[in-house]
């Protein structure tokens, strides 16, 4: 079975600074038929359900601030928050089909 | 606006069967490409996908839990029901109903939006 491993488990970033979260898959998540990476990112603020941020590794969901971006290829992917805001304090998860990563907690 | 809400028992005894209902609005499960899924989250732990049902009644289950799970839909009532048999204390979690908006025709799926979730506790 495919496994998604996120790193780090937690990180503390100053307001306005960059936060980088990694997600490594045990197998390729590239669908060669469509040349799309099946890799999704979510944000879960404390006490709330998760919220979709990015799908197909790079495509930002409508309404998501552009400080959030996805990058990567092959089996290694990254969620970047370019300038951390107070409201970005949350746990972030990557997902491929029925598998989630273990989450990365972002604090200030 | 798509909304979903979970309902069902919040306290179960070991070996009992959990039946959860997801009532939704803002979309139809008759629409090609659409689905509804269940995801759970034990206290302080990560998300775990359980089951998914598509507009065409196609179903997918978590490999590790598929012998205990069943998902059905009532399109006319805009409801999806999840049953999980033989509940145990390790199944204590918040259970979320989620909309599957797209990607299906590419073989992918993701979850948006999520219901508020229902906390289910299994204890003797």
Tab-separated table of C-alpha atoms in Angstrom:
chain	number	residue	atom	x	y	z
A	1	UNK	CA	0.000	0.000	0.000
A	2	UNK	CA	1.073	3.549	-0.729
A	3	UNK	CA	2.346	5.493	2.272
A	4	UNK	CA	2.600	9.278	2.543
A	5	UNK	CA	5.212	10.579	4.973
A	6	UNK	CA	5.150	14.236	5.914
A	7	UNK	CA	8.027	16.205	7.370
A	8	UNK	CA	8.496	17.777	9.727
A	9	UNK	CA	5.831	16.660	12.188
A	10	UNK	CA	5.672	20.219	13.463
A	11	UNK	CA	7.330	23.550	12.842
A	12	UNK	CA	7.279	27.026	14.313
A	13	UNK	CA	7.519	29.968	11.946
A	14	UNK	CA	7.542	33.678	12.633
A	15	UNK	CA	4.760	35.823	11.242
A	16	UNK	CA	5.586	36.894	7.706
A	17	UNK	CA	8.152	34.148	7.244
A	18	UNK	CA	8.026	31.146	4.914
A	19	UNK	CA	6.733	27.753	5.992
A	20	UNK	CA	7.623	24.637	4.030
A	21	UNK	CA	5.920	21.285	4.490
A	22	UNK	CA	7.062	18.141	2.709
A	23	UNK	CA	5.135	15.056	1.648
A	24	UNK	CA	6.947	11.993	0.368
A	25	UNK	CA	5.102	9.134	-1.283
A	26	UNK	CA	6.312	5.535	-1.239
A	27	UNK	CA	5.183	5.218	-4.864
A	28	UNK	CA	4.723	7.579	-7.766
A	29	UNK	CA	1.457	9.513	-7.673
A	30	UNK	CA	1.734	10.523	-11.314
A	31	UNK	CA	-1.129	9.464	-13.554
A	32	UNK	CA	0.631	9.128	-16.879
A	33	UNK	CA	-2.582	9.006	-18.883
A	34	UNK	CA	-3.403	12.576	-17.905
A	35	UNK	CA	0.057	13.749	-16.821
A	36	UNK	CA	-1.354	14.809	-13.467
A	37	UNK	CA	-0.039	14.233	-9.982
A	38	UNK	CA	-2.810	12.898	-7.746
A	39	UNK	CA	-1.695	14.777	-4.643
A	40	UNK	CA	-3.945	16.995	-2.557
A	41	UNK	CA	-3.294	19.334	0.391
A	42	UNK	CA	-5.660	20.266	3.232
A	43	UNK	CA	-5.567	22.716	6.126
A	44	UNK	CA	-7.205	21.834	9.432
A	45	UNK	CA	-7.451	24.680	11.914
A	46	UNK	CA	-7.919	23.737	15.574
A	47	UNK	CA	-11.429	22.491	16.269
A	48	UNK	CA	-12.499	22.662	12.632
A	49	UNK	CA	-12.890	20.155	9.796
A	50	UNK	CA	-10.217	20.139	7.109
A	51	UNK	CA	-10.350	22.550	4.207
A	52	UNK	CA	-9.168	21.860	0.675
A	53	UNK	CA	-6.169	23.967	-0.363
A	54	UNK	CA	-4.548	22.402	-3.421
A	55	UNK	CA	-5.318	19.500	-5.745
A	56	UNK	CA	-3.365	17.907	-8.573
A	57	UNK	CA	-0.260	18.939	-6.638
A	58	UNK	CA	-0.236	22.513	-7.938
A	59	UNK	CA	-3.802	23.740	-8.522
A	60	UNK	CA	-4.985	26.128	-5.830
A	61	UNK	CA	-8.650	25.781	-4.900
A	62	UNK	CA	-10.786	28.827	-5.602
A	63	UNK	CA	-10.659	31.307	-2.731
A	64	UNK	CA	-7.405	30.008	-1.266
A	65	UNK	CA	-4.897	32.840	-0.747
A	66	UNK	CA	-2.032	32.861	-3.203
A	67	UNK	CA	0.516	32.660	-0.382
A	68	UNK	CA	-0.247	28.920	-0.483
A	69	UNK	CA	1.468	27.024	-3.284
A	70	UNK	CA	2.196	23.429	-4.160
A	71	UNK	CA	5.248	22.083	-5.899
A	72	UNK	CA	7.133	18.875	-6.501
A	73	UNK	CA	7.373	15.912	-8.810
A	74	UNK	CA	7.773	12.159	-8.757
A	75	UNK	CA	7.335	11.152	-5.148
A	76	UNK	CA	8.313	14.379	-3.374
A	77	UNK	CA	5.936	17.275	-2.908
A	78	UNK	CA	5.929	20.519	-0.969
A	79	UNK	CA	3.319	22.895	0.386
A	80	UNK	CA	4.713	26.385	0.856
A	81	UNK	CA	3.172	29.243	2.774
A	82	UNK	CA	5.119	32.209	1.504
A	83	UNK	CA	4.322	34.639	4.314
A	84	UNK	CA	2.787	33.064	7.379
A	85	UNK	CA	-0.289	34.753	8.810
A	86	UNK	CA	-1.846	34.180	12.222
A	87	UNK	CA	-4.817	32.417	10.650
A	88	UNK	CA	-2.495	29.836	9.058
A	89	UNK	CA	-1.867	28.147	12.408
A	90	UNK	CA	-3.178	24.680	11.632
A	91	UNK	CA	-2.298	21.108	10.848
A	92	UNK	CA	-1.690	20.398	7.177
A	93	UNK	CA	-2.294	17.057	5.486
A	94	UNK	CA	-1.376	15.638	2.107
A	95	UNK	CA	-3.587	13.010	0.491
A	96	UNK	CA	-3.448	10.583	-2.412
A	97	UNK	CA	-6.737	8.807	-3.102
A	98	UNK	CA	-7.551	6.896	0.113
A	99	UNK	CA	-4.307	7.689	1.920
A	100	UNK	CA	-3.470	10.684	4.117
A	101	UNK	CA	-0.138	11.769	5.486
A	102	UNK	CA	0.255	11.940	9.247
A	103	UNK	CA	-0.033	15.721	9.299
A	104	UNK	CA	2.282	18.656	9.983
A	105	UNK	CA	1.417	21.116	12.714
A	106	UNK	CA	2.330	24.742	11.994
A	107	UNK	CA	2.665	27.143	14.900
A	108	UNK	CA	3.908	30.671	15.351
B	1	UNK	CA	-23.680	26.169	-1.524
B	2	UNK	CA	-22.744	22.603	-0.660
B	3	UNK	CA	-23.368	21.593	2.940
B	4	UNK	CA	-23.247	18.247	4.689
B	5	UNK	CA	-24.221	17.178	8.176
B	6	UNK	CA	-23.630	13.938	10.010
B	7	UNK	CA	-26.083	12.340	12.405
B	8	UNK	CA	-26.171	9.159	14.442
B	9	UNK	CA	-25.280	7.756	17.835
B	10	UNK	CA	-22.488	9.373	19.809
B	11	UNK	CA	-21.930	6.531	22.265
B	12	UNK	CA	-21.703	2.848	21.449
B	13	UNK	CA	-20.711	-0.276	23.321
B	14	UNK	CA	-18.084	-2.662	21.982
B	15	UNK	CA	-19.385	-5.091	19.323
B	16	UNK	CA	-22.295	-2.828	18.410
B	17	UNK	CA	-22.893	-1.600	14.861
B	18	UNK	CA	-22.492	2.082	14.014
B	19	UNK	CA	-24.933	3.618	11.561
B	20	UNK	CA	-24.217	7.184	10.479
B	21	UNK	CA	-26.303	9.302	8.153
B	22	UNK	CA	-25.007	12.147	6.013
B	23	UNK	CA	-27.654	14.638	4.947
B	24	UNK	CA	-26.514	17.015	2.259
B	25	UNK	CA	-27.708	19.906	0.138
B	26	UNK	CA	-26.379	21.978	-2.717
B	27	UNK	CA	-25.636	19.078	-5.037
B	28	UNK	CA	-27.189	15.908	-6.374
B	29	UNK	CA	-25.768	12.411	-6.270
B	30	UNK	CA	-27.327	11.961	-9.696
B	31	UNK	CA	-24.729	14.309	-11.178
B	32	UNK	CA	-21.938	12.493	-13.050
B	33	UNK	CA	-18.585	12.804	-11.349
B	34	UNK	CA	-19.932	13.481	-7.885
B	35	UNK	CA	-19.446	11.375	-4.784
B	36	UNK	CA	-19.758	11.354	-1.003
B	37	UNK	CA	-17.174	9.887	1.319
B	38	UNK	CA	-16.568	9.243	5.007
B	39	UNK	CA	-13.349	10.121	6.788
B	40	UNK	CA	-12.611	9.716	10.486
B	41	UNK	CA	-10.128	11.242	12.896
B	42	UNK	CA	-9.318	9.739	16.305
B	43	UNK	CA	-8.608	12.315	19.018
B	44	UNK	CA	-5.282	14.028	18.339
B	45	UNK	CA	-4.548	11.783	15.391
B	46	UNK	CA	-4.471	11.916	11.610
B	47	UNK	CA	-7.276	11.597	9.101
B	48	UNK	CA	-8.326	8.145	7.884
B	49	UNK	CA	-10.467	7.614	4.786
B	50	UNK	CA	-13.176	4.964	5.203
B	51	UNK	CA	-15.515	4.725	2.217
B	52	UNK	CA	-16.755	6.497	-0.877
B	53	UNK	CA	-19.874	6.197	-3.021
B	54	UNK	CA	-20.193	7.668	-6.512
B	55	UNK	CA	-23.128	9.011	-8.502
B	56	UNK	CA	-23.287	5.731	-10.446
B	57	UNK	CA	-23.446	3.709	-7.183
B	58	UNK	CA	-19.816	2.696	-7.531
B	59	UNK	CA	-18.299	2.109	-4.101
B	60	UNK	CA	-14.814	2.034	-2.665
B	61	UNK	CA	-13.697	0.995	0.804
B	62	UNK	CA	-10.600	1.269	2.934
B	63	UNK	CA	-8.661	-1.952	2.453
B	64	UNK	CA	-8.085	-2.388	6.174
B	65	UNK	CA	-11.733	-1.877	7.135
B	66	UNK	CA	-13.713	-3.106	4.145
B	67	UNK	CA	-15.038	-6.227	5.840
B	68	UNK	CA	-16.740	-4.017	8.440
B	69	UNK	CA	-18.037	-1.199	6.221
B	70	UNK	CA	-21.046	-0.602	4.022
B	71	UNK	CA	-22.000	2.627	2.254
B	72	UNK	CA	-25.317	3.315	0.553
B	73	UNK	CA	-27.094	6.302	-0.910
B	74	UNK	CA	-30.652	7.565	-1.130
B	75	UNK	CA	-30.541	10.006	-3.995
B	76	UNK	CA	-34.142	11.133	-3.649
B	77	UNK	CA	-33.582	12.052	0.017
B	78	UNK	CA	-30.050	13.443	-0.467
B	79	UNK	CA	-28.633	11.060	2.111
B	80	UNK	CA	-25.713	8.697	2.400
B	81	UNK	CA	-25.505	6.061	5.120
B	82	UNK	CA	-22.376	4.418	6.493
B	83	UNK	CA	-22.514	1.304	8.630
B	84	UNK	CA	-19.546	-0.104	10.514
B	85	UNK	CA	-19.891	-3.388	12.341
B	86	UNK	CA	-18.202	-4.746	15.438
B	87	UNK	CA	-17.195	-1.395	16.891
B	88	UNK	CA	-14.321	-1.269	19.368
B	89	UNK	CA	-12.769	1.436	21.566
B	90	UNK	CA	-10.099	2.035	18.878
B	91	UNK	CA	-12.909	3.195	16.598
B	92	UNK	CA	-13.516	6.194	18.857
B	93	UNK	CA	-13.151	9.163	16.527
B	94	UNK	CA	-14.776	12.119	14.888
B	95	UNK	CA	-16.510	10.904	11.739
B	96	UNK	CA	-16.777	13.317	8.820
B	97	UNK	CA	-19.019	13.200	5.783
B	98	UNK	CA	-17.368	14.840	2.795
B	99	UNK	CA	-18.316	15.866	-0.718
B	100	UNK	CA	-16.222	14.528	-3.581
B	101	UNK	CA	-16.389	17.313	-6.147
B	102	UNK	CA	-14.233	16.233	-8.980
B	103	UNK	CA	-11.275	14.464	-10.405
B	104	UNK	CA	-13.238	11.269	-10.641
B	105	UNK	CA	-13.144	11.100	-14.407
B	106	UNK	CA	-9.354	11.269	-14.184
B	107	UNK	CA	-9.257	8.485	-11.615
B	108	UNK	CA	-8.571	10.862	-8.758
B	109	UNK	CA	-10.703	12.099	-5.868
B	110	UNK	CA	-10.440	14.713	-3.182
B	111	UNK	CA	-12.704	16.019	-0.466
B	112	UNK	CA	-14.443	19.392	-0.325
B	113	UNK	CA	-16.289	20.592	1.629
B	114	UNK	CA	-16.451	18.632	4.860
B	115	UNK	CA	-19.321	18.329	7.283
B	116	UNK	CA	-18.754	19.437	10.891
B	117	UNK	CA	-18.299	15.830	11.940
B	118	UNK	CA	-19.854	13.742	14.682
B	119	UNK	CA	-17.908	12.496	17.679
B	120	UNK	CA	-18.438	8.779	18.229
B	121	UNK	CA	-17.199	7.141	21.421
B	122	UNK	CA	-17.015	3.398	21.915
B	123	UNK	CA	-16.884	2.356	25.525
B	124	UNK	CA	-18.285	-0.323	27.743
